[in-house]
Coordinates of C-alpha atoms and ligand atoms in Angstrom, one line a residue:
Chain A
M8 CA 0.0 0.0 0.0
F9 CA 1.5 3.3 -1.1
A10 CA 0.0 6.5 0.2
L11 CA 0.5 10.2 -0.4
S12 CA -0.3 12.5 2.5
T13 CA -0.7 16.2 3.1
S14 CA -0.7 15.7 6.9
P15 CA 2.0 14.3 9.2
I16 CA 2.8 10.6 8.8
D17 CA 1.6 8.6 11.8
A18 CA 4.4 6.0 12.0
R19 CA 3.0 4.2 15.0
A20 CA -0.3 3.6 13.4
L21 CA 1.3 2.3 10.2
Q22 CA 3.5 -0.1 12.1
D23 CA 0.7 -1.4 14.2
A24 CA -1.4 -2.1 11.2
M25 CA 1.3 -4.5 9.9
R26 CA 1.5 -6.7 12.9
R27 CA 0.7 -10.4 12.3
P28 CA 1.5 -13.7 14.0
E29 CA 3.8 -15.1 11.3
A30 CA 6.0 -12.0 11.3
G31 CA 9.6 -12.5 12.6
A32 CA 11.1 -9.2 11.5
F33 CA 10.0 -5.6 11.0
V34 CA 12.3 -3.0 9.4
C35 CA 11.4 0.5 8.8
F36 CA 13.0 3.5 7.2
E37 CA 12.1 7.1 7.9
G38 CA 13.3 10.0 5.7
W39 CA 13.5 13.3 7.6
V40 CA 13.9 16.9 6.4
R41 CA 17.6 17.9 6.9
N42 CA 18.7 21.5 7.5
T43 CA 21.5 21.4 4.9
N44 CA 22.1 20.2 1.4
E45 CA 25.4 20.6 -0.5
G46 CA 26.6 23.1 2.0
R47 CA 23.6 25.3 1.9
T48 CA 21.3 25.9 4.8
V49 CA 17.8 24.6 4.1
T50 CA 14.9 26.3 5.9
L51 CA 11.9 24.7 4.2
L52 CA 11.0 21.9 1.8
E53 CA 8.1 21.5 -0.6
Y54 CA 7.1 18.2 -2.2
E55 CA 5.0 18.1 -5.3
A56 CA 3.7 14.8 -6.7
F57 CA 2.0 13.6 -9.9
E58 CA -0.5 11.8 -7.8
A59 CA -2.0 9.3 -10.2
V60 CA 1.3 8.0 -11.5
A61 CA 3.0 8.3 -8.1
C62 CA 0.5 6.0 -6.5
S63 CA 0.5 3.5 -9.3
E64 CA 4.3 3.5 -9.5
G65 CA 4.7 3.3 -5.7
S66 CA 2.3 0.4 -5.5
H67 CA 4.2 -1.3 -8.3
I68 CA 7.5 -1.0 -6.4
L69 CA 5.9 -2.4 -3.2
H70 CA 4.5 -5.3 -5.2
E71 CA 7.9 -6.0 -6.8
A72 CA 9.5 -6.0 -3.3
R73 CA 7.0 -8.5 -1.9
E74 CA 7.6 -10.8 -4.8
R75 CA 11.4 -10.5 -4.9
F76 CA 12.0 -10.8 -1.1
G77 CA 9.1 -13.0 -0.1
L78 CA 7.7 -10.4 2.2
L79 CA 4.6 -10.7 4.3
D80 CA 3.8 -7.0 3.9
A81 CA 5.3 -3.8 2.6
R82 CA 4.0 -0.2 2.9
C83 CA 5.1 3.3 2.1
A84 CA 3.8 6.7 2.9
H85 CA 5.1 9.9 1.4
R86 CA 4.4 13.5 2.3
V87 CA 3.5 16.2 -0.2
G88 CA 3.2 20.0 0.4
A89 CA 5.4 22.1 2.7
L90 CA 7.6 20.5 5.4
A91 CA 9.7 22.0 8.1
I92 CA 13.2 20.9 9.3
G93 CA 12.8 17.6 11.2
D94 CA 9.5 16.6 9.7
M95 CA 9.2 13.0 8.4
A96 CA 9.0 13.1 4.6
V97 CA 8.8 9.4 3.8
W98 CA 8.1 6.2 5.7
V99 CA 8.8 2.6 4.5
G100 CA 7.9 -0.5 6.5
V101 CA 8.4 -4.2 5.7
V102 CA 7.5 -7.3 7.5
S103 CA 9.0 -10.8 6.8
G104 CA 9.8 -14.1 8.5
H105 CA 13.5 -13.2 8.9
R106 CA 15.6 -10.0 9.2
G107 CA 17.8 -10.5 6.1
E108 CA 15.0 -10.1 3.6
A109 CA 13.5 -7.3 5.6
F110 CA 16.6 -5.2 5.6
A111 CA 17.3 -5.8 1.9
A112 CA 13.7 -5.1 0.9
C113 CA 13.4 -1.9 2.9
R114 CA 16.5 -0.6 1.2
Y115 CA 15.3 -1.6 -2.2
I116 CA 11.9 0.1 -1.7
I117 CA 13.3 3.5 -0.7
D118 CA 15.9 3.5 -3.4
E119 CA 13.3 2.7 -6.1
V120 CA 10.9 5.2 -4.8
K121 CA 13.6 7.9 -5.0
K122 CA 14.3 6.9 -8.6
R123 CA 11.0 6.1 -10.1
V124 CA 8.1 7.8 -8.3
P125 CA 7.2 11.2 -9.8
I126 CA 7.7 13.3 -6.6
W127 CA 9.7 16.5 -6.8
K128 CA 11.5 18.3 -3.9
K129 CA 12.0 22.0 -3.8
E130 CA 14.4 23.4 -1.2
H131 CA 14.2 26.9 0.2
Y132 CA 17.5 28.2 1.5
S133 CA 18.4 30.6 4.3
D134 CA 19.6 33.1 1.7
G135 CA 16.2 33.4 0.2
D136 CA 17.1 31.3 -2.9
S137 CA 15.3 28.0 -3.8
G138 CA 15.8 25.2 -6.2
W139 CA 14.4 21.9 -7.4
V140 CA 16.5 19.0 -6.2
N141 CA 17.8 16.9 -9.1
C142 CA 16.3 19.4 -11.7
E143 CA 19.0 22.0 -11.6
C144 CA 21.4 21.5 -14.4
H145 CA 24.7 21.7 -12.4
C146 CA 23.6 19.5 -9.5
G147 CA 26.0 16.8 -8.3
A148 CA 23.4 14.1 -8.8
E149 CA 24.1 13.7 -12.5
V150 CA 24.2 10.1 -13.6
H151 CA 27.6 9.2 -15.0
V152 CA 26.8 6.8 -17.8
H153 CA 30.4 6.0 -18.5
A154 CA 32.0 4.8 -15.3
E155 CA 35.2 3.4 -17.0
P156 CA 38.0 6.0 -17.6
V157 CA 38.2 6.9 -21.2
T158 CA 41.7 6.9 -22.8
E159 CA 42.9 9.2 -25.6
A160 CA 43.6 6.1 -27.7
Q161 CA 39.9 5.2 -27.6
L162 CA 38.8 8.8 -28.5
Y163 CA 41.0 9.1 -31.6
A164 CA 41.1 5.5 -32.8
R165 CA 39.1 6.3 -36.0
Q166 CA 41.4 9.1 -37.1
V167 CA 44.7 7.6 -36.1
C168 CA 44.1 4.8 -38.6
L169 CA 44.2 7.3 -41.4
P170 CA 47.7 7.1 -43.0
E171 CA 47.9 11.0 -43.1
V172 CA 47.3 11.2 -39.4
S173 CA 48.8 8.1 -37.6
Q174 CA 50.0 8.2 -34.0
E175 CA 52.7 10.7 -34.9
G176 CA 50.1 13.1 -36.3
Q177 CA 47.9 12.6 -33.3
D178 CA 50.8 13.7 -31.1
R179 CA 51.3 16.7 -33.3
L180 CA 47.6 17.6 -32.9
R181 CA 48.0 17.3 -29.1
R182 CA 50.9 19.7 -29.2
G183 CA 48.9 22.1 -31.4
R184 CA 47.7 25.5 -30.2
V185 CA 45.0 27.2 -32.1
L186 CA 43.4 30.7 -31.5
I187 CA 39.9 31.2 -32.8
V188 CA 39.0 34.9 -33.2
G189 CA 35.2 35.2 -33.3
A190 CA 32.9 32.6 -31.5
G191 CA 30.2 33.0 -34.1
G192 CA 28.8 31.0 -37.0
L193 CA 32.3 30.1 -38.2
G194 CA 34.0 29.9 -34.8
C195 CA 31.6 27.5 -33.1
P196 CA 31.8 24.6 -35.5
A197 CA 35.6 25.2 -35.9
A198 CA 36.1 25.0 -32.2
L199 CA 34.1 21.8 -31.9
Y200 CA 36.0 20.0 -34.7
L201 CA 39.4 21.1 -33.4
A202 CA 38.6 20.0 -29.9
A203 CA 37.0 16.7 -31.1
A204 CA 40.2 16.0 -33.1
G205 CA 42.3 16.3 -30.0
V206 CA 44.1 19.7 -30.5
G207 CA 45.9 20.4 -27.2
E208 CA 45.1 24.0 -26.6
I209 CA 42.4 26.2 -28.0
G210 CA 41.9 29.9 -27.3
I211 CA 38.6 31.6 -28.1
C212 CA 38.5 35.4 -28.4
D213 CA 35.2 37.3 -28.6
S214 CA 34.0 40.3 -26.7
D215 CA 30.3 39.8 -27.6
T216 CA 27.4 38.4 -25.8
V217 CA 24.9 35.8 -27.1
D218 CA 21.9 37.2 -28.8
A219 CA 18.7 35.2 -29.7
S220 CA 19.3 35.8 -33.4
N221 CA 22.8 34.1 -33.1
L222 CA 21.5 30.7 -32.1
H223 CA 20.5 29.4 -35.6
R224 CA 24.2 29.5 -36.6
Q225 CA 26.3 29.7 -33.5
I226 CA 25.8 26.1 -32.4
L227 CA 27.8 26.1 -29.2
F228 CA 25.0 28.2 -27.6
G229 CA 21.4 27.5 -26.6
I230 CA 18.5 29.6 -25.4
Q231 CA 19.8 29.4 -21.8
D232 CA 22.9 31.3 -23.0
I233 CA 21.2 34.4 -24.3
G234 CA 22.9 37.4 -22.8
A235 CA 26.0 35.5 -21.6
P236 CA 29.5 36.4 -22.8
K237 CA 30.3 34.2 -25.9
A238 CA 34.0 33.4 -25.2
E239 CA 33.4 32.2 -21.7
R240 CA 30.2 30.4 -22.4
A241 CA 31.7 28.6 -25.5
V242 CA 34.6 27.4 -23.3
D243 CA 32.3 26.2 -20.5
R244 CA 30.2 24.2 -23.0
I245 CA 33.1 22.7 -25.0
K246 CA 35.4 21.8 -22.1
S247 CA 32.7 19.6 -20.6
M248 CA 32.7 17.7 -23.8
Y249 CA 36.5 17.4 -24.5
P250 CA 38.4 17.1 -21.2
F251 CA 41.8 16.5 -23.0
T252 CA 42.0 20.0 -24.4
I253 CA 43.0 23.1 -22.5
F254 CA 40.7 26.0 -23.4
T255 CA 41.3 29.7 -22.7
P256 CA 38.6 32.3 -23.1
Y257 CA 39.6 35.8 -24.2
P258 CA 36.4 37.8 -23.5
E259 CA 37.8 40.9 -25.2
R260 CA 38.1 42.5 -28.6
L261 CA 41.1 41.7 -30.6
T262 CA 43.0 45.0 -30.9
D263 CA 46.4 46.4 -31.9
K264 CA 47.2 46.3 -28.2
N265 CA 46.6 42.6 -27.5
A266 CA 46.9 40.9 -30.9
M267 CA 50.6 40.2 -30.9
E268 CA 50.7 38.9 -27.4
M269 CA 47.7 36.6 -28.0
F270 CA 49.1 35.3 -31.3
C271 CA 52.5 34.5 -29.7
K272 CA 50.8 31.9 -27.5
H273 CA 49.4 30.0 -30.5
D274 CA 50.6 28.3 -33.7
I275 CA 47.6 28.9 -35.9
I276 CA 45.1 31.7 -36.0
L277 CA 41.5 31.2 -37.3
D278 CA 39.8 34.3 -38.6
C279 CA 36.2 33.6 -37.8
T280 CA 35.2 37.3 -37.8
D281 CA 32.8 39.2 -40.0
N282 CA 34.5 42.6 -40.4
F283 CA 37.4 43.9 -42.4
E284 CA 39.0 45.8 -39.6
V285 CA 39.6 42.7 -37.5
K286 CA 40.4 40.5 -40.6
F287 CA 43.2 42.9 -41.6
L288 CA 44.4 43.2 -38.1
I289 CA 44.6 39.3 -37.9
N290 CA 46.3 39.3 -41.2
D291 CA 49.0 41.8 -40.3
A292 CA 49.6 40.4 -36.8
A293 CA 49.8 36.8 -38.2
V294 CA 52.4 37.9 -40.8
L295 CA 54.4 40.0 -38.3
S296 CA 54.4 37.2 -35.6
K297 CA 55.1 34.5 -38.3
K298 CA 52.0 32.5 -37.5
S299 CA 49.7 30.6 -40.0
A300 CA 46.2 32.0 -40.4
V301 CA 43.1 30.5 -41.9
F302 CA 40.6 33.1 -43.1
A303 CA 37.0 32.5 -44.0
S304 CA 34.2 34.8 -45.0
I305 CA 30.7 34.1 -45.9
Y306 CA 28.0 36.0 -47.8
Q307 CA 24.5 34.6 -47.8
W308 CA 24.9 31.1 -49.6
E309 CA 28.6 31.5 -50.5
G310 CA 31.8 31.7 -48.8
Q311 CA 35.6 31.5 -49.2
V312 CA 38.6 30.1 -47.4
Q313 CA 42.2 31.2 -47.7
V314 CA 45.3 30.0 -45.8
Y315 CA 48.4 32.0 -45.1
Q316 CA 51.4 30.1 -44.0
P317 CA 54.7 31.9 -43.4
G318 CA 57.7 30.7 -45.4
T319 CA 55.5 29.4 -48.3
E320 CA 54.0 30.8 -51.5
T321 CA 50.6 31.2 -49.9
P322 CA 49.3 34.8 -50.0
C323 CA 48.2 37.0 -47.2
L324 CA 45.1 39.1 -47.5
R325 CA 47.1 42.2 -48.4
C326 CA 48.7 40.4 -51.4
Q327 CA 45.3 40.7 -53.0
W328 CA 44.0 43.7 -51.2
P329 CA 46.9 46.0 -50.3
D330 CA 44.4 48.4 -48.8
M331 CA 41.6 47.3 -46.6
P332 CA 38.3 47.6 -48.5
E333 CA 35.8 50.1 -47.2
P334 CA 33.7 48.6 -44.4
D335 CA 30.6 50.0 -46.1
C336 CA 31.1 47.9 -49.2
V337 CA 30.2 44.6 -47.4
R338 CA 27.0 43.7 -45.6
T339 CA 27.1 41.6 -42.5
C340 CA 25.0 38.6 -41.7
A341 CA 22.6 40.9 -39.8
E342 CA 21.8 42.7 -43.0
A343 CA 22.3 40.1 -45.8
G344 CA 20.8 37.1 -44.0
V345 CA 22.4 33.6 -43.7
L346 CA 21.4 30.0 -43.1
G347 CA 23.4 28.5 -40.2
A348 CA 24.6 25.5 -42.1
V349 CA 26.6 27.8 -44.5
P350 CA 29.0 29.2 -41.9
G351 CA 28.9 25.6 -40.5
V352 CA 30.5 24.3 -43.7
F353 CA 33.1 27.0 -43.8
G354 CA 33.9 26.8 -40.1
A355 CA 34.4 23.1 -40.4
M356 CA 36.7 23.7 -43.4
Q357 CA 38.8 26.2 -41.3
A358 CA 39.1 23.5 -38.7
L359 CA 40.2 21.0 -41.4
E360 CA 42.8 23.4 -42.8
A361 CA 44.2 24.1 -39.3
L362 CA 44.4 20.3 -38.7
K363 CA 46.2 19.8 -42.0
L364 CA 48.7 22.5 -41.1
L365 CA 49.3 20.9 -37.6
L366 CA 49.8 17.6 -39.3
G367 CA 52.5 19.2 -41.5
R368 CA 50.6 18.9 -44.7
P369 CA 50.8 21.6 -47.4
A370 CA 48.5 24.6 -47.0
L371 CA 45.5 25.1 -49.2
P372 CA 46.9 26.9 -52.2
G373 CA 45.1 30.1 -53.3
L374 CA 41.5 30.8 -52.6
L375 CA 38.6 28.4 -52.4
L376 CA 35.2 29.8 -53.3
F377 CA 32.1 27.8 -52.8
D378 CA 28.5 28.7 -53.7
L379 CA 26.5 26.3 -51.6
L380 CA 23.2 27.2 -53.2
S381 CA 24.3 26.0 -56.6
G382 CA 26.9 23.6 -55.3
Q383 CA 29.5 25.2 -57.5
P384 CA 33.1 25.2 -56.2
H385 CA 35.7 27.5 -57.6
R386 CA 39.4 27.6 -57.0
A387 CA 41.2 30.9 -57.6
G388 CA 45.0 30.6 -57.9
L389 CA 46.4 33.3 -55.7
K390 CA 50.1 33.9 -55.4
R391 CA 52.1 35.8 -52.9
S392 CA 52.8 39.4 -54.1
A393 CA 56.4 40.6 -53.8
S394 CA 55.0 44.2 -53.5
C395 CA 52.6 43.2 -50.6
P396 CA 52.8 46.0 -48.0
V397 CA 53.1 43.5 -45.2
C398 CA 54.5 40.1 -46.4
G399 CA 56.3 41.4 -49.5
T400 CA 60.0 42.0 -50.0
N401 CA 60.0 45.6 -48.8
P402 CA 57.1 45.8 -46.4
T403 CA 55.8 49.2 -45.3
I404 CA 53.6 47.7 -42.5
R405 CA 56.1 46.7 -39.8
S406 CA 53.9 46.8 -36.8
V407 CA 50.2 46.7 -35.9
D408 CA 49.3 50.4 -36.2
P409 CA 45.7 51.0 -35.1
A410 CA 45.4 53.5 -38.0
N411 CA 45.5 50.6 -40.4
Y412 CA 42.3 49.1 -38.9
G413 CA 40.1 52.1 -38.9
D414 CA 41.2 53.6 -35.6
G415 CA 43.3 56.7 -34.9
L416 CA 42.9 58.2 -38.3
D417 CA 40.4 60.9 -37.6
V418 CA 41.4 64.3 -36.5
E419 CA 38.7 66.3 -34.8
V420 CA 38.1 69.9 -35.8
E421 CA 37.5 70.7 -32.1
G422 CA 40.8 71.2 -30.2
A423 CA 42.9 71.1 -33.3
G424 CA 43.5 74.9 -33.2
E425 CA 40.9 76.0 -35.7
G426 CA 40.7 79.4 -33.9
N427 CA 43.7 80.7 -35.7
G428 CA 42.8 78.9 -38.9
T429 CA 45.6 76.4 -38.8
F430 CA 45.9 72.7 -37.8
D431 CA 49.3 73.0 -36.1
G432 CA 51.9 70.7 -37.6
F433 CA 49.8 69.4 -40.4
E434 CA 50.0 70.1 -44.1
V435 CA 46.3 70.2 -45.0
I436 CA 45.4 68.6 -48.4
D437 CA 42.0 69.1 -49.9
I438 CA 41.3 66.0 -52.0
R439 CA 38.0 67.1 -53.4
E440 CA 37.4 67.8 -57.1
P441 CA 38.1 71.3 -58.3
Q442 CA 34.3 72.0 -58.8
E443 CA 33.5 70.9 -55.2
I444 CA 36.2 73.2 -53.9
R445 CA 34.9 76.1 -55.9
E446 CA 31.4 75.6 -54.5
R447 CA 32.5 75.3 -50.9
P448 CA 36.0 76.4 -50.1
L449 CA 37.6 75.3 -46.8
A450 CA 36.6 78.0 -44.4
G451 CA 39.6 79.9 -43.3
L452 CA 42.1 77.1 -43.7
K453 CA 45.3 77.1 -45.6
S454 CA 45.4 74.0 -47.8
T455 CA 46.8 72.4 -50.9
A456 CA 44.3 71.1 -53.5
I457 CA 45.3 67.6 -54.8
P458 CA 42.3 65.6 -56.1
A459 CA 41.9 62.0 -54.7
S460 CA 42.5 60.5 -58.2
R461 CA 46.0 61.9 -58.2
F462 CA 46.9 59.4 -55.4
E463 CA 46.2 56.5 -57.7
Q464 CA 49.5 57.2 -59.4
D465 CA 52.7 55.4 -58.5
S466 CA 54.7 58.4 -57.5
L467 CA 53.0 60.5 -54.8
P468 CA 53.5 64.2 -54.0
L469 CA 54.2 63.2 -50.3
S470 CA 57.2 62.6 -48.1
T471 CA 57.2 59.6 -45.8
D472 CA 57.9 61.6 -42.7
G473 CA 55.4 64.5 -43.5
R474 CA 52.3 65.0 -41.4
Y475 CA 49.3 65.3 -43.6
L476 CA 45.7 66.1 -42.9
L477 CA 43.3 65.0 -45.7
C478 CA 40.1 66.8 -46.2
C479 CA 37.0 66.0 -48.3
A480 CA 33.3 67.0 -48.1
H481 CA 32.2 64.8 -45.2
G482 CA 35.2 62.9 -44.0
A483 CA 34.5 59.5 -45.7
R484 CA 36.8 59.7 -48.8
S485 CA 39.6 61.3 -46.8
K486 CA 39.5 58.5 -44.2
Y487 CA 39.6 55.8 -46.9
L488 CA 42.5 57.5 -48.6
A489 CA 44.4 58.1 -45.4
R490 CA 44.2 54.4 -44.5
R491 CA 45.4 53.5 -48.0
L492 CA 48.3 55.9 -47.9
R493 CA 49.4 54.6 -44.5
A494 CA 49.4 51.1 -45.9
R495 CA 51.6 52.5 -48.8
G496 CA 54.2 53.7 -46.3
Y497 CA 53.1 57.2 -45.2
P498 CA 52.5 56.7 -41.5
H499 CA 51.5 60.2 -40.5
V500 CA 48.4 60.7 -42.8
F501 CA 45.2 61.7 -41.0
S502 CA 41.7 62.5 -42.0
L503 CA 39.6 65.5 -41.0
K504 CA 36.6 64.2 -39.2
G505 CA 33.4 65.5 -40.8
G506 CA 35.3 67.1 -43.7
A507 CA 34.7 70.6 -45.0
E508 CA 31.2 70.5 -43.5
A509 CA 32.6 70.4 -40.0
L510 CA 34.7 73.6 -40.5
V511 CA 31.7 75.8 -40.9
Chain B
M17 CA -7.9 17.6 -36.2
S18 CA -8.0 21.4 -36.9
A19 CA -8.3 22.9 -40.3
N20 CA -4.6 23.5 -40.8
G21 CA -3.5 20.0 -39.8
A22 CA -2.5 20.8 -36.3
K23 CA -3.3 18.3 -33.5
N24 CA -4.9 19.3 -30.2
I25 CA -2.9 18.0 -27.3
S26 CA -3.3 18.5 -23.6
V27 CA 0.0 19.0 -21.7
Q28 CA 0.7 18.8 -18.0
Y29 CA 3.7 20.3 -16.3
F30 CA 5.3 19.6 -12.9
A31 CA 7.9 21.0 -10.6
M32 CA 10.4 23.2 -12.4
L33 CA 8.6 23.0 -15.7
R34 CA 5.4 24.2 -14.1
E35 CA 7.2 27.2 -12.7
Q36 CA 8.9 28.0 -15.9
R37 CA 5.7 27.7 -17.9
G38 CA 3.7 29.5 -15.2
L39 CA 0.8 27.0 -15.3
S40 CA 0.3 23.3 -14.7
K41 CA -2.0 22.3 -17.5
E42 CA -2.9 23.6 -21.0
S43 CA -4.4 22.5 -24.3
L44 CA -2.5 23.4 -27.4
A45 CA -2.4 22.9 -31.1
T46 CA 0.8 21.6 -32.5
H47 CA 2.4 20.2 -35.7
A48 CA 5.0 18.3 -33.7
Q49 CA 5.1 14.6 -34.8
S50 CA 6.7 13.2 -31.7
A51 CA 6.8 13.8 -28.0
A52 CA 10.4 14.9 -28.3
A53 CA 9.5 17.4 -31.0
L54 CA 6.7 18.8 -28.9
Y55 CA 9.1 19.2 -25.9
E56 CA 11.7 21.0 -28.0
E57 CA 9.0 23.3 -29.4
L58 CA 7.8 24.2 -25.9
R59 CA 11.3 24.4 -24.6
F60 CA 12.1 27.0 -27.2
Q61 CA 8.8 28.9 -26.5
H62 CA 9.0 29.0 -22.8
G63 CA 12.8 28.7 -22.1
F64 CA 12.7 25.4 -20.2
T65 CA 16.1 24.8 -18.9
L66 CA 15.9 21.0 -18.5
P67 CA 17.3 19.1 -21.5
L68 CA 15.2 16.4 -23.0
E69 CA 17.8 13.7 -22.0
R70 CA 17.1 14.3 -18.4
M71 CA 13.3 14.0 -18.6
R72 CA 10.7 11.3 -19.3
V73 CA 7.4 11.5 -21.0
I74 CA 4.0 10.0 -20.2
V75 CA 1.5 9.8 -23.0
N76 CA -2.1 8.8 -22.1
E77 CA -1.0 7.6 -18.7
S78 CA 1.9 5.4 -19.6
F79 CA 5.7 6.1 -19.9
Q80 CA 6.7 6.2 -23.5
P81 CA 9.9 6.5 -25.5
W82 CA 10.6 10.1 -26.7
D83 CA 10.0 9.2 -30.4
V84 CA 6.5 8.1 -29.7
S85 CA 4.2 9.7 -32.3
L86 CA 1.4 12.1 -31.1
S87 CA -2.2 11.9 -32.1
E88 CA -5.2 14.2 -31.8
G89 CA -6.4 14.3 -28.2
D90 CA -3.3 12.8 -26.6
E91 CA -2.6 13.7 -23.0
V92 CA 1.1 14.4 -22.5
V93 CA 2.9 14.8 -19.3
F94 CA 6.6 15.9 -19.1
V95 CA 8.3 14.4 -16.1
P96 CA 11.4 16.1 -14.7
P97 CA 14.0 14.0 -12.8
V98 CA 12.4 13.0 -9.6
A99 CA 13.7 13.4 -6.0
G100 CA 11.2 11.7 -3.8
G101 CA 12.1 10.7 -0.2
Ligands
ZN629 ZN1 50.9 39.6 -48.5

C-alpha cells in the first residue's frame, strides 16, 4: 500500500497495522527533512507529486519488493506539500519471516521510490534562494553513464588509422595551439571540430554576448545562454565535452594592443570574424608574428577560405587587397541574411585546414570559393605578391598600427586649433574635385588642393615623414584615402573628421 | 484535427517546468510529430532549462519513448527528474 499524505505521517499507526503472528522481522526507514544540502542551509521543503502516477508506480514498487524478497507485507507513505526541518518526509515499513530479507527489501523500496516515483522536492535556502533538487542542471546528482575511464587512444582511434594522421600526427595535434578569433557562426563549428580531433590548446576570443538571433548558426549556444559572454560560455560548453583539451577564453576585442601577445601563445590563428578591420588586423599580426592564419568569409549562400602560411608561397590578405576595403562595401549577416549550415560548412573547413597544417601537410593553395546554393566550387589561384605591404620584400607595414584598422585616423576639428585657422603641424590637403572646392572652399584654412584621383599614381606628392591632414566634403573619402596611404608607407596621414562641412 | 492539420494535445507540467511555464496544464495545437519534437517546441517557446535527455514523458497515462508519435487528443505529461524521499 502506497499513500501520499498532506498531513504528518503517523508511523506508530502504520507499524501497528502491519503486525501479524507469522512476522519474525519488521524493518522501517524514515526520511527526515535535513537542515543542509550541499553546504547550503535549508529552511523549508516543498514536495510536489504527480498523484495518479506516483500512487501506481509506488504500489508497483511495493508489489515487486514483496515478490522478490518474499515479504509478508510492505507499505510506504510519502508527504506532499510544505515541510519543516525535522519533519518526516517518507516512511517505509516491511514485514517478513526473517531479518535478512526485511533489511534488503526496505533498502530496495526507498531506493526505487527515489528513482521512479514522480515526486519533486523544492528546497528553500536561508539566503532566500530556492531550487528543485535533481532538476538544476549543475547538480551533483548527475548520472555518469560511463564509469570506466576513457583513454585518448579510444577517442582518436578512427582518425589515427588514417595514414595521413597516424599516431605521430595525433601527437602533433595534441601539441597544437589554435586561436579562434570570433565565436560565431564560423568559430563555433571550428572549435568543436578542433577539440574533437584532440588539439591540445584552443583559445577563443570574442567580446560579444549571445543574442537570440545568433542561435541558428552559433551552435555552441542554446537559449539558456542568451545574454552570456560568448567566449566564456563557449569554453564552458566545450570543455565539458572534451576534457583532454586546454581551453582559454579571451572575452575581449582583438585590438592592436593585445593581438601580438595573444598570437604568440598559439601556432595557428583562425579568422572567424565578420568585419574587415579585424580581418586585416589578424592578417598583419599573423604575418608579423610569423603565424599561420586560416581566413573564412561568408556572404549569404557562398563563402571563401584562404590560408596564409609563413615561409611558403601562400598569399596573405594584403597580397590581394593592399588596402583594406571600405567597411561600407560589405554587408554583415545581420543585413544580408544567412542560413546557419553555410558558416557551418566553412567553419568546419577552417578546422580542417588548421588540422592539416598541424599535421605538417601543405596549406590550401590560393582561394577556395564555394557557392553552396548551386553547389558550384571555384578555386582561384592566388600567389604571394612581392610588393605586398606586409608580407612582400619591402614591407611598409612593420607593426600593428591602429590606424590601419580604422582607428586613430580621424582628427577632430575641435581642439585642433581652428581658432587661428591652422591645424598645427599638419599640411592640409584638400582631396575634393576642383568644382567641389569652388562651391564650398575650406573655411579659413590654408590648404593644398590635390584631387583624390592623383593618389592612384605610382609616385606620390608626399614625403614619408610628413604629417598630412586630408580633407574631403564629409570625411569619408579622406578617411579611406588616409588608410590606403598609410598602408603604402606614409605613417602620418590623417583624415579631417566631418570634412569641409565640419569647419563651418 | 483542426483545419490547418495541427493536433490538439493536452499537456501537463510539474515542478520546475510548471514554474517556468507559469501554469500546470494547458491545451495546445501543434504540428509536432513526436513527444520529443513537442518538448523542444515548448522548450524554445518557454525557455525550459531542462534538456530532454534528463526527462521522461508520459502519453495517455503510460511512460513512452521520446520518439512516440502524437495523435489528436493525446494527454502528454513531461516528467522532470524525480527526487522523492
Ligand atoms: Zn601579403
